[in-house]
Short mmCIF file of C-alpha atoms and ligand atoms in Angstrom, two decimals:
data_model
loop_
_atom_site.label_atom_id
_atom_site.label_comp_id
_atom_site.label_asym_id
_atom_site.label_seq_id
_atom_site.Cartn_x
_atom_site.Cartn_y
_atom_site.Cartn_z
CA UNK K 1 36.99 -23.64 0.99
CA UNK K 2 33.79 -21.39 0.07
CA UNK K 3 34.57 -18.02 -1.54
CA UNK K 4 32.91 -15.15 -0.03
CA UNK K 5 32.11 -12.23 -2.01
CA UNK K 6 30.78 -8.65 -1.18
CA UNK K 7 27.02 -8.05 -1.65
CA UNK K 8 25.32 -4.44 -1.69
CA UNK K 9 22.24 -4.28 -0.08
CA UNK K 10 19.52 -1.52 0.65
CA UNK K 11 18.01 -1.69 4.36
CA UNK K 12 13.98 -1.92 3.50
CA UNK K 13 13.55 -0.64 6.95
CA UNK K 14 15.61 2.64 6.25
CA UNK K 15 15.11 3.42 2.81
CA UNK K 16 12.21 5.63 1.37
CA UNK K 17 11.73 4.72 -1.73
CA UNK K 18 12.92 7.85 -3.09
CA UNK K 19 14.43 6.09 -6.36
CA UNK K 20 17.81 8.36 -6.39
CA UNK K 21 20.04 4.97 -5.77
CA UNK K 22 18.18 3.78 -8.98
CA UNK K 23 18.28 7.28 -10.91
CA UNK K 24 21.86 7.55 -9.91
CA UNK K 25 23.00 3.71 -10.92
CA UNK K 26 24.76 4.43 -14.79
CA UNK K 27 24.57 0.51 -15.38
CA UNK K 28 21.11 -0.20 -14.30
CA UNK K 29 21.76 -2.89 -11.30
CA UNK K 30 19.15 -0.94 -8.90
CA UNK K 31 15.54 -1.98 -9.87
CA UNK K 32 11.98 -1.59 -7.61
CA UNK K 33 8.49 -3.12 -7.42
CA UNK K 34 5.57 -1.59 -5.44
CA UNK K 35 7.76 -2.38 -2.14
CA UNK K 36 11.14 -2.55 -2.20
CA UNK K 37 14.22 -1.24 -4.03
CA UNK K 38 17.04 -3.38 -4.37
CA UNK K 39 20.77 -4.09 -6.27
CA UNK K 40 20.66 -7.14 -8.28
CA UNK K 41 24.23 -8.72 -7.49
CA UNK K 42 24.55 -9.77 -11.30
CA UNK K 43 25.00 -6.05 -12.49
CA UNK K 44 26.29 -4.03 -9.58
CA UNK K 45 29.57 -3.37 -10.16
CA UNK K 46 30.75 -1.29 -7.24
CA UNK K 47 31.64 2.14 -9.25
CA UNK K 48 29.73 3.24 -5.85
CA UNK K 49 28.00 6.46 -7.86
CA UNK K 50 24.46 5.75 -5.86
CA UNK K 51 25.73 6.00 -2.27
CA UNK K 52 26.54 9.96 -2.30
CA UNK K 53 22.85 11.13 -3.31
CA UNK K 54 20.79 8.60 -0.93
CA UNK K 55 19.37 11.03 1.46
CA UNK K 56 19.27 8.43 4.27
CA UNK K 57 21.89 6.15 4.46
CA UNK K 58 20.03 2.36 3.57
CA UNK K 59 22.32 2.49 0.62
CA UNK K 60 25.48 1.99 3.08
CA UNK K 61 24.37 -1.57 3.25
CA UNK K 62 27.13 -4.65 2.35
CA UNK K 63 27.09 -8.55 3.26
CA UNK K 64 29.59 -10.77 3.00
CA UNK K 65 28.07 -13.90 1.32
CA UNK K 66 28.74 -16.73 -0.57
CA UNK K 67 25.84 -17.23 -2.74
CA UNK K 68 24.60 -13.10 -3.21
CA UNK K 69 21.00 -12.89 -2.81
CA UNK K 70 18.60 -13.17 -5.27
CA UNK K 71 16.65 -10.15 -6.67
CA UNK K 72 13.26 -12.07 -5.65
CA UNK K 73 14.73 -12.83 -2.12
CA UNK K 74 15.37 -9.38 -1.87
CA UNK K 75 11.76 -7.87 -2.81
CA UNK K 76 10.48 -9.80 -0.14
CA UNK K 77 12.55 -8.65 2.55
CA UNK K 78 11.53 -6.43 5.14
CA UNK K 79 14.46 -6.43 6.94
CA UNK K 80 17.88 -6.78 5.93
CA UNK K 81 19.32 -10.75 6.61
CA UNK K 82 22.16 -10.62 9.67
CA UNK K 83 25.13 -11.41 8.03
CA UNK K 84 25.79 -15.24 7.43
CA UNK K 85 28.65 -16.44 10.01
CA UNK K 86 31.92 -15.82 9.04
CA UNK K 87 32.24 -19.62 9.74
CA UNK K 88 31.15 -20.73 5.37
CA UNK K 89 34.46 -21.99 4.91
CA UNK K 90 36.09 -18.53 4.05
CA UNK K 91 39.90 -17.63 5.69
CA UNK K 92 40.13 -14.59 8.67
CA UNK K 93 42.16 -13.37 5.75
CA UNK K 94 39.47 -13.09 3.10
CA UNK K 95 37.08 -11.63 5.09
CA UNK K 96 39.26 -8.96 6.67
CA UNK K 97 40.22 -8.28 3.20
CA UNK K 98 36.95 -8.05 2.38
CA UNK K 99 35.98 -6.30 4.88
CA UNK K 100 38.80 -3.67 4.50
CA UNK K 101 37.74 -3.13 0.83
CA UNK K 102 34.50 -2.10 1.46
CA UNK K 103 35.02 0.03 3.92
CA UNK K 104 37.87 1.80 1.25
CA UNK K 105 34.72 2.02 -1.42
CA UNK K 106 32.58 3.63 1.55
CA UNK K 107 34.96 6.01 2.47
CA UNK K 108 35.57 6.78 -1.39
CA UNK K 109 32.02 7.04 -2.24
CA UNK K 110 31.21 9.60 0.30
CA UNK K 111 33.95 11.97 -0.64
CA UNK K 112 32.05 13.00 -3.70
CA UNK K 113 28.81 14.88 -1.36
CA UNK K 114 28.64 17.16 -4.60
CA UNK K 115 28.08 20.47 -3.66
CA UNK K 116 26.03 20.26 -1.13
CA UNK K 117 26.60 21.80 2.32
CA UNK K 118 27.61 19.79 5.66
CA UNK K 119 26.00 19.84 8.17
CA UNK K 120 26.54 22.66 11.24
CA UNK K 121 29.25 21.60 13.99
CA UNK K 122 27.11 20.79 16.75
CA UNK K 123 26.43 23.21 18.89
CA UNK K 124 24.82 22.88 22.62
CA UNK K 125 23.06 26.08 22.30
CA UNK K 126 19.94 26.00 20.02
CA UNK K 127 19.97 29.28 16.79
CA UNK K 128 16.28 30.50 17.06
CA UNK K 129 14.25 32.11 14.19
CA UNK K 130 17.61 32.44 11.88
CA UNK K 131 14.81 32.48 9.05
CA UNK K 132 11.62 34.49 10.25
CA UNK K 133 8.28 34.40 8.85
CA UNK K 134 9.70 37.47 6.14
CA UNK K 135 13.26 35.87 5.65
CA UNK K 136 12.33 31.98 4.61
CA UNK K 137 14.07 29.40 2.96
CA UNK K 138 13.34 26.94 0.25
CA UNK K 139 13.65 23.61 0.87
CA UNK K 140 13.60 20.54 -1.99
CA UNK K 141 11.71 17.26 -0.72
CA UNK K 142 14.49 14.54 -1.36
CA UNK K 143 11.73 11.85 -0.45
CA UNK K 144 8.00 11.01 1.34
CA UNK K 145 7.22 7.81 2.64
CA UNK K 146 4.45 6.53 4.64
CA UNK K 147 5.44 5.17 8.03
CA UNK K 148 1.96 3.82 8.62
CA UNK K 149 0.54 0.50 7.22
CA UNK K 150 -1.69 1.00 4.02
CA UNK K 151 -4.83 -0.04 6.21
CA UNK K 152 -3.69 1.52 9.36
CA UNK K 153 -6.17 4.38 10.32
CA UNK K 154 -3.64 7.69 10.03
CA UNK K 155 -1.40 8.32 7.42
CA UNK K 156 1.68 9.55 8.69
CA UNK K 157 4.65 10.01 6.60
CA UNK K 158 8.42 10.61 6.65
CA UNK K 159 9.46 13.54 4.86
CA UNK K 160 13.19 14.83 4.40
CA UNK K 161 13.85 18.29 3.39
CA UNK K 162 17.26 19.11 1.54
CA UNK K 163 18.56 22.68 2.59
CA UNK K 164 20.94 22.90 -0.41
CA UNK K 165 23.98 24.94 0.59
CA UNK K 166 21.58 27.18 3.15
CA UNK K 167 22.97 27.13 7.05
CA UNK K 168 19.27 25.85 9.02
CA UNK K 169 21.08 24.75 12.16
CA UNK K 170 18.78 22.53 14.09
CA UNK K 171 19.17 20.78 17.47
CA UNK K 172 17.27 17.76 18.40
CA UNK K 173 14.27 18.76 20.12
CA UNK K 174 13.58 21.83 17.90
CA UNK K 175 10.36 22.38 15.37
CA UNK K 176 10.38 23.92 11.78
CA UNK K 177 7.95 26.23 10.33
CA UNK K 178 6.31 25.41 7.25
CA UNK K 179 4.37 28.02 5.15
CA UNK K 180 1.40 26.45 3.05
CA UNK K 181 1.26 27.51 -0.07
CA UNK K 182 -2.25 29.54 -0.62
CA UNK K 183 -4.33 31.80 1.07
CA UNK K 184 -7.03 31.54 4.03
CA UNK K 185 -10.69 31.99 4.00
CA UNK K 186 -9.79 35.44 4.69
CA UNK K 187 -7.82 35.70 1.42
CA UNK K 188 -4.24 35.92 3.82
CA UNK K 189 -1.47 33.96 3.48
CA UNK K 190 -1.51 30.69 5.60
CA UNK K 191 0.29 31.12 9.12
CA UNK K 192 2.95 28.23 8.91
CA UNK K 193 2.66 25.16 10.94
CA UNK K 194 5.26 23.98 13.48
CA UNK K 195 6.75 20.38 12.92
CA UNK K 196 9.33 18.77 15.50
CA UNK K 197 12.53 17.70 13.38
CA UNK K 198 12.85 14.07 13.65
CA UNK K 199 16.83 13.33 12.62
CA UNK K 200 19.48 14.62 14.46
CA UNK K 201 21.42 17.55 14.04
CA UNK K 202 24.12 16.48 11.83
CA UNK K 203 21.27 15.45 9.07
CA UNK K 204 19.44 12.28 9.14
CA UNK K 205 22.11 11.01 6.83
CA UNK K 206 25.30 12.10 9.28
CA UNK K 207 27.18 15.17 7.52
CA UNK K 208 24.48 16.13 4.82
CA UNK K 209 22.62 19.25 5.61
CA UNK K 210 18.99 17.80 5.36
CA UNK K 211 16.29 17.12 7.60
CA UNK K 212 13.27 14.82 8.62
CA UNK K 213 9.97 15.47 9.88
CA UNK K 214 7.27 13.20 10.89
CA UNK K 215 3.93 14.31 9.88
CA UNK K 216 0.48 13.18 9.98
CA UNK K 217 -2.08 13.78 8.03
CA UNK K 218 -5.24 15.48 9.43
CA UNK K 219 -8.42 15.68 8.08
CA UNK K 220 -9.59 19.02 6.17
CA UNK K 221 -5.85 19.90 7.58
CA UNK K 222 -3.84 22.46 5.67
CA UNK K 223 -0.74 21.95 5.86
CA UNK K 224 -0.40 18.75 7.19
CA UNK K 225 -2.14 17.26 3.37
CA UNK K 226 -0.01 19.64 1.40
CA UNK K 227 3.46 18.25 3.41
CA UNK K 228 1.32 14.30 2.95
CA UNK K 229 1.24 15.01 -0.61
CA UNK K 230 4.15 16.74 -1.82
CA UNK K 231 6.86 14.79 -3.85
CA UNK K 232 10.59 13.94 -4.47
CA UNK K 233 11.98 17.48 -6.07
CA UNK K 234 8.82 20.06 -5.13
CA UNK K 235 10.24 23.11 -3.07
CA UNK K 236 8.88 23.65 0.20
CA UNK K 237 9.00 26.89 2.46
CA UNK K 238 10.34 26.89 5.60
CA UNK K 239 11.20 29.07 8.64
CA UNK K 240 13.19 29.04 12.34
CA UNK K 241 14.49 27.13 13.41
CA UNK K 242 12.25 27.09 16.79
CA UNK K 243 12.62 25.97 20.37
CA UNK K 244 14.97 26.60 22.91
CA UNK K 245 13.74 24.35 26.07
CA UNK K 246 12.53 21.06 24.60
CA UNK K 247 16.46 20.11 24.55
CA UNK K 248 18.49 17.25 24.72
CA UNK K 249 20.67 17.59 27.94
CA UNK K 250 24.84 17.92 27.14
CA UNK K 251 25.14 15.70 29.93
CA UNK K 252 26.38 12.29 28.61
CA UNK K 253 25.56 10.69 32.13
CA UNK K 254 21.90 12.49 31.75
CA UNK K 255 19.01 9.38 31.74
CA UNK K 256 16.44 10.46 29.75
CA UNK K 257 12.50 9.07 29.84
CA UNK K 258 11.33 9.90 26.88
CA UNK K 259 6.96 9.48 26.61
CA UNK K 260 5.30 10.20 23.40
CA UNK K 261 1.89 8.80 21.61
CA UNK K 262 2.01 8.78 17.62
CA UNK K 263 3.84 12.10 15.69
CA UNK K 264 5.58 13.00 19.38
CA UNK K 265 7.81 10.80 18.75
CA UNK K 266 9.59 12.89 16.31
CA UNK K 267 11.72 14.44 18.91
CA UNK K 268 12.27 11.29 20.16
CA UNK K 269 13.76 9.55 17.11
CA UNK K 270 16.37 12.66 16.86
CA UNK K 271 17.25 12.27 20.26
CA UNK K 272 17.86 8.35 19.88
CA UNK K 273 19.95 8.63 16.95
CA UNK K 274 21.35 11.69 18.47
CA UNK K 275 23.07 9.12 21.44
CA UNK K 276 23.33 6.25 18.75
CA UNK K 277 25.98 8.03 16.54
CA UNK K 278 27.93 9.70 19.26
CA UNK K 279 27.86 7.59 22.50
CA UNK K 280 26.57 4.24 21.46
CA UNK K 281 28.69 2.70 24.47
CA UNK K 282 26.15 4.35 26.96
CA UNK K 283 23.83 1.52 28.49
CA UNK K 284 21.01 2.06 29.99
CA UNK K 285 20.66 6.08 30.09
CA UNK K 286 17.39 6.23 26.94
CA UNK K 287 13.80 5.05 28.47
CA UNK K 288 11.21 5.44 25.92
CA UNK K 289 7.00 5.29 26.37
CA UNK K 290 5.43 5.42 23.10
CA UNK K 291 1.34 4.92 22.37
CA UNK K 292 -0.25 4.47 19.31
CA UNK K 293 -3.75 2.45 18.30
CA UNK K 294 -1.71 -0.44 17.08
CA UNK K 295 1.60 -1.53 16.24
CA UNK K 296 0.66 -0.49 12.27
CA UNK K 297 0.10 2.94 12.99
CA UNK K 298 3.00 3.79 15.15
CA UNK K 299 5.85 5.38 12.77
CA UNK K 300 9.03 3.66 12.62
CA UNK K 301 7.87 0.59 14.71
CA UNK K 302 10.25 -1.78 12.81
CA UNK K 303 13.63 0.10 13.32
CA UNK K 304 12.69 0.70 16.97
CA UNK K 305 12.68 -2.62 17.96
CA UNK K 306 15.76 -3.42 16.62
CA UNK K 307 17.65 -0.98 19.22
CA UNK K 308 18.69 -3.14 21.90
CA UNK K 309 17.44 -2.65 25.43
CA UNK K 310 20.39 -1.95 26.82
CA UNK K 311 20.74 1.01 25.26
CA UNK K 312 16.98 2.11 24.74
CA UNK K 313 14.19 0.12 27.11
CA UNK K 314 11.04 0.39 25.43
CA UNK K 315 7.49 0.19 26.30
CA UNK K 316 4.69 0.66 23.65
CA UNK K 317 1.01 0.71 24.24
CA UNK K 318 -1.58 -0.26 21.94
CA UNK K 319 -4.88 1.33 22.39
CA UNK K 320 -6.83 -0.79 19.60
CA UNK K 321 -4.50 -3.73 18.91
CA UNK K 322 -6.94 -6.65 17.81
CA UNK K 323 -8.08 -9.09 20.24
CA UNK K 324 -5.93 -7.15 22.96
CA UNK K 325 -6.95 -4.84 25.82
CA UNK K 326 -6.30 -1.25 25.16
CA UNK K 327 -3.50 0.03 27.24
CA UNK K 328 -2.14 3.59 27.33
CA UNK K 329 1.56 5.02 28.00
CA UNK K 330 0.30 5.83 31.56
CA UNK K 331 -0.68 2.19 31.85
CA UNK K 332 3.24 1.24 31.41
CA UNK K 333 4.71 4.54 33.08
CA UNK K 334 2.50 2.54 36.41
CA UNK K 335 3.15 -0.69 35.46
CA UNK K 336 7.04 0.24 35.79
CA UNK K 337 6.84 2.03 38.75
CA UNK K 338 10.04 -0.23 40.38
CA UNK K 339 12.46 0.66 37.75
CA UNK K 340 11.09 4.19 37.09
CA UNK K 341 11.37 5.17 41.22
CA UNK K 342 14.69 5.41 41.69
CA UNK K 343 14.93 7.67 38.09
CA UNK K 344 12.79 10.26 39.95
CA UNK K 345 15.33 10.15 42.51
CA UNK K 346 17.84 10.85 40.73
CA UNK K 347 19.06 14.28 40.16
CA UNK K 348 20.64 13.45 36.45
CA UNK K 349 17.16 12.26 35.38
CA UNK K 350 15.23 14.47 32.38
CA UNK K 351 11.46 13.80 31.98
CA UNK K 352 10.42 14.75 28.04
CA UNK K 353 6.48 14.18 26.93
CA UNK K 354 5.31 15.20 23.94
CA UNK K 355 2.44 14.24 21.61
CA UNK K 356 -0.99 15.50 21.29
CA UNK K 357 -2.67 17.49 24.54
CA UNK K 358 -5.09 15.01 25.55
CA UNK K 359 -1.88 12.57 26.40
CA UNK K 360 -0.82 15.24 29.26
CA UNK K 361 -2.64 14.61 32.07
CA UNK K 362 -3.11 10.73 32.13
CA UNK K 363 0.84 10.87 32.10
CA UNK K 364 1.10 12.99 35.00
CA UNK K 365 -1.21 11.09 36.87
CA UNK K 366 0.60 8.23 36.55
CA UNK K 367 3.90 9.93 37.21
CA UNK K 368 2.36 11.20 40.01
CA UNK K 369 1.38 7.39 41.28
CA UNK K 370 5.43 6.09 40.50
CA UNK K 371 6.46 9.43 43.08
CA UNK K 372 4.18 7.99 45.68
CA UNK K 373 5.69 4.36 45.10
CA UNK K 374 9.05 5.97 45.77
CA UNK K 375 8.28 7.78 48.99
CA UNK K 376 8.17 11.32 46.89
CA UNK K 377 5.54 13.96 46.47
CA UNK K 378 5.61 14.41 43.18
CA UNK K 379 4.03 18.08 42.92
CA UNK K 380 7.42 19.59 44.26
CA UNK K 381 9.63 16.86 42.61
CA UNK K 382 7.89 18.15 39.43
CA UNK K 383 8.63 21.79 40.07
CA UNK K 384 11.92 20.58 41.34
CA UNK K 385 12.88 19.08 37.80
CA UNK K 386 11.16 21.97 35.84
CA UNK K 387 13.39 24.68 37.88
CA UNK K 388 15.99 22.72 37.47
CA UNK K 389 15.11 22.18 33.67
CA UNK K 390 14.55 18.11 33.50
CA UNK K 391 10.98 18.04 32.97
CA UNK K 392 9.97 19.26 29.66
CA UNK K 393 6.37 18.66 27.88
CA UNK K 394 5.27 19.72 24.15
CA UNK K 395 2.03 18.84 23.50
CA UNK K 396 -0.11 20.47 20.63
P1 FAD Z 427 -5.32 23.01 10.08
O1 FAD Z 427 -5.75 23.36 8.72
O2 FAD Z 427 -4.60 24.03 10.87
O3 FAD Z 427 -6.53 22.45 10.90
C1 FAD Z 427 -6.34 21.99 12.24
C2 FAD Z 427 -7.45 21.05 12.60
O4 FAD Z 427 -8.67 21.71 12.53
C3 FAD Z 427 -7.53 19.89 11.62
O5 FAD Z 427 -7.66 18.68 12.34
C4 FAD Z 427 -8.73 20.10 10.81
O6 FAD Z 427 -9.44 18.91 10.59
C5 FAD Z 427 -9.56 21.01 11.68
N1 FAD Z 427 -10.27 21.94 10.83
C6 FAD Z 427 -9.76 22.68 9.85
N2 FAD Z 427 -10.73 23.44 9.29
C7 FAD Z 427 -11.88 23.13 9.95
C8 FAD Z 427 -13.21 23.55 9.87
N3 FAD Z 427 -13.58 24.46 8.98
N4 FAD Z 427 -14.10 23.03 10.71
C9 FAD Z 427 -13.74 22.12 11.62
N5 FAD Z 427 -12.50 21.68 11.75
C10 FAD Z 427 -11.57 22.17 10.93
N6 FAD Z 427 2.28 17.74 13.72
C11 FAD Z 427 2.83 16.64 13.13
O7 FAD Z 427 2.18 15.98 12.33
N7 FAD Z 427 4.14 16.29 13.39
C12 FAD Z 427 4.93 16.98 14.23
O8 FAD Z 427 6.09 16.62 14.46
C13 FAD Z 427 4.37 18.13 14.86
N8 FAD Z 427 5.12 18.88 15.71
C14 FAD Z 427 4.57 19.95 16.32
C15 FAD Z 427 5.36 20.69 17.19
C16 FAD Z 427 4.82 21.80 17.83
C17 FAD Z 427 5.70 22.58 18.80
C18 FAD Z 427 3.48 22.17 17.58
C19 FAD Z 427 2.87 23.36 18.26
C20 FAD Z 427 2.70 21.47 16.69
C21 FAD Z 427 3.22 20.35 16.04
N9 FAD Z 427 2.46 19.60 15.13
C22 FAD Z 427 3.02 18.50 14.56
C23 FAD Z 427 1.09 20.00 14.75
C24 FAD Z 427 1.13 20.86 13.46
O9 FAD Z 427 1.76 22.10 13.74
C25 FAD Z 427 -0.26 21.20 12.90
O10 FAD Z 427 -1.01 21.77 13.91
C26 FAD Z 427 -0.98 20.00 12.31
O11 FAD Z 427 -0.23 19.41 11.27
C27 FAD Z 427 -2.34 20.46 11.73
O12 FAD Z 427 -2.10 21.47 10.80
P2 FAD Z 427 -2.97 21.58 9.45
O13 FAD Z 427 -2.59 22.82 8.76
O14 FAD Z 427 -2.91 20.31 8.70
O15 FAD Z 427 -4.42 21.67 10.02
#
């Protein structure tokens, strides 16, 4: 009979290559190259000390194997392996023992959250401006990685901001301030910059009171290169929280058709993993329409596609994939017109857009075409959803 034993992994698709795990490991067993960071199986020897300080969660990561992977293997992943079948030869027994013990270490390792704060309770009604522009908060960068391929034609990076032990309660669906450092041309202090939070309110590692944004880097932009640029440990300055309409309904019944091109889909991401952690059960309720030029530059392509359908459909839209004909969200909000008719019918229905301005009215146009497929004018179904707050649009 083979022998399974535990292996810890790091989810390349998750992690950011924020090094903690590795500054964290007393033994040495967590090594990097230019890609990945990985646990070589020979060293690790559970003591579990790197799981509390990963800011995201790809440490959590465990396969039951029997031969662990190699250190090369794992470089060259990018994507963790599904775990081998059970089927290798090892008892029911084993692996529920197995199975049992690591989720003991888990639970273990994430009792000792130092002394940082949890996250808020959550709350359905969003706190607005706790920290104004003369009341804000420092914030430490726990890691910055580039969502975008190296060659891809916008850099756009994810950036997660630990609060330390200060209360920032943040909904899904709500933007940040950020204060540049500096002055104007004017010799004033920079205005700050809104940016949509991209995890979801319990911290994009659930129960850790931090935060990610989704930022792209603009040309001769301000704030956008100083956020691009900043590292692991540099303070940051922060106000708001802001928003109080661009909201997730309460409703779990709610469907929700979610359209965004390139950094809109910050929101977006919260929302998902919003519904992930706390109703994962609920099929076919998230709709997502998300354009970028290609499948490289459209942040967090990888871990998208690995939500099932059932729980989130997808459409994406590739404006200049090679050797393919550009095609917009509006081309796939048309194109689904049969499945997205009876969604404007229905009263429990929320419409969110949000990306950059020039998205708005090819989307409405083509919302406006899926009404007329269903028999609806889609002027006063529009105001009809606004009044009755299901049709929401941030564009900037
Ligand atoms: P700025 O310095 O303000 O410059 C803005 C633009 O003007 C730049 O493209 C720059 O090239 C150009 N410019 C600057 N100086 C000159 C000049 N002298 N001559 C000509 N052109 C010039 N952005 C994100 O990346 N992610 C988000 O999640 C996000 N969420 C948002 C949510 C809301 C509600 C809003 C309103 C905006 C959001 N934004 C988001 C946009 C963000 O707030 C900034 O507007 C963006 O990052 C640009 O800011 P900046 O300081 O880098 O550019």
């Amino acid at each position: 009979m083979t022998e399974m034993i535990k292996q810890h992994l790091i989810d390349p698709e998750i992690c950011i290559r924020c090094h903690t795990c590795e500054e964290a490991c007393p033994i040495g067993a967590i090594t990097h190259d230019d890609v990945n960071v990985v646990v070589d199986a020979d060293k690790c020897n559970f003591c579990m000390i790197c799981i509390a300080p990963c800011p995201t969660g790809s440490i959590d990561n465990w396969r039951l194997v029997s031969a662990p992977y190699a250190l090369s293997e794992q470089l060259g992943w990018t994507e963790l392996p599904p775990q081998q079948e059970h089927g290798n030869g090892a008892s029911p027994a084993t692996i529920e023992a197995l199975d049992s013990e690591i989720a003991a270490l888990l639970a273990e390792a994430h009792k000792g959250t130092g002394g940082r704060a949890k996250a808020p309770a959550s709350a359905s009604k969003p706190t607005v401006n706790l920290h104004p522009l003369g009341h804000p908060i420092q914030a430490t960068i726990q890691g910055n990685y580039r969502l975008t391929a190296e060659h891809a034609d916008s850099d756009v990076r994810h950036i997660i901001l630990d609060l330390g032990a200060t209360a920032f309660p943040v909904l899904e669906g709500q933007s940040v301030g950020i204060i540049p450092p500096g002055a104007d041309a004017k010799g004033k202090p920079h205005l700050p910059r809104l940016y949509s939070v991209s995890s979801p309110r319990d911290g994009e590692r659930p129960n850790t009171n931090n935060l990610s944004l989704t930022v792209k880097r603009e040309p001769d932009g301000v704030c956008s290169a100083y956020l691009c640029d900043l590292r692991k440990g540099d303070r940051v300055t922060l106000t708001g929280p802001f928003g109080a309409t661009f909201l997730m309904p309460n409703d779990p019944q709610a469907k929700i058709v979610m359209v965004c091109t390139g950094t809109g889909s910050a929101p977006f991401r919260a929302f998902t993993m919003r519904r992930q952690r706390t109703m994962p059960e609920v099929k076919g309720a998230l709709t997502l329409y998300f354009g970028a030029r290609s499948p490289e530059s459209l942040p967090y392509f990888g871990p998208l596609t690995k939500v099932p359908d059932m729980f989130l459909a997808k459409a994406f839209a590739f404006s200049r994939a090679a050797n393919e004909a550009k095609v917009y969200v509006q081309d796939r909000i048309r194109g689904d017109a049969p499945r997205l008719a009876p969604l404007l019918r229905d009263p429990s229905t929320h419409i969110y857009i949000c990306g950059l301005k020039a998205m708005e009215a090819g989307v409405e146009s083509a919302f406006a075409d899926v009404a007329q497929h269903a028999g609806l004018d889609w002027q006063s179904t529009r105001e009809a959803m606004r009044e009755a707050g299901r049709y929401h649009v941030e564009t900037y």
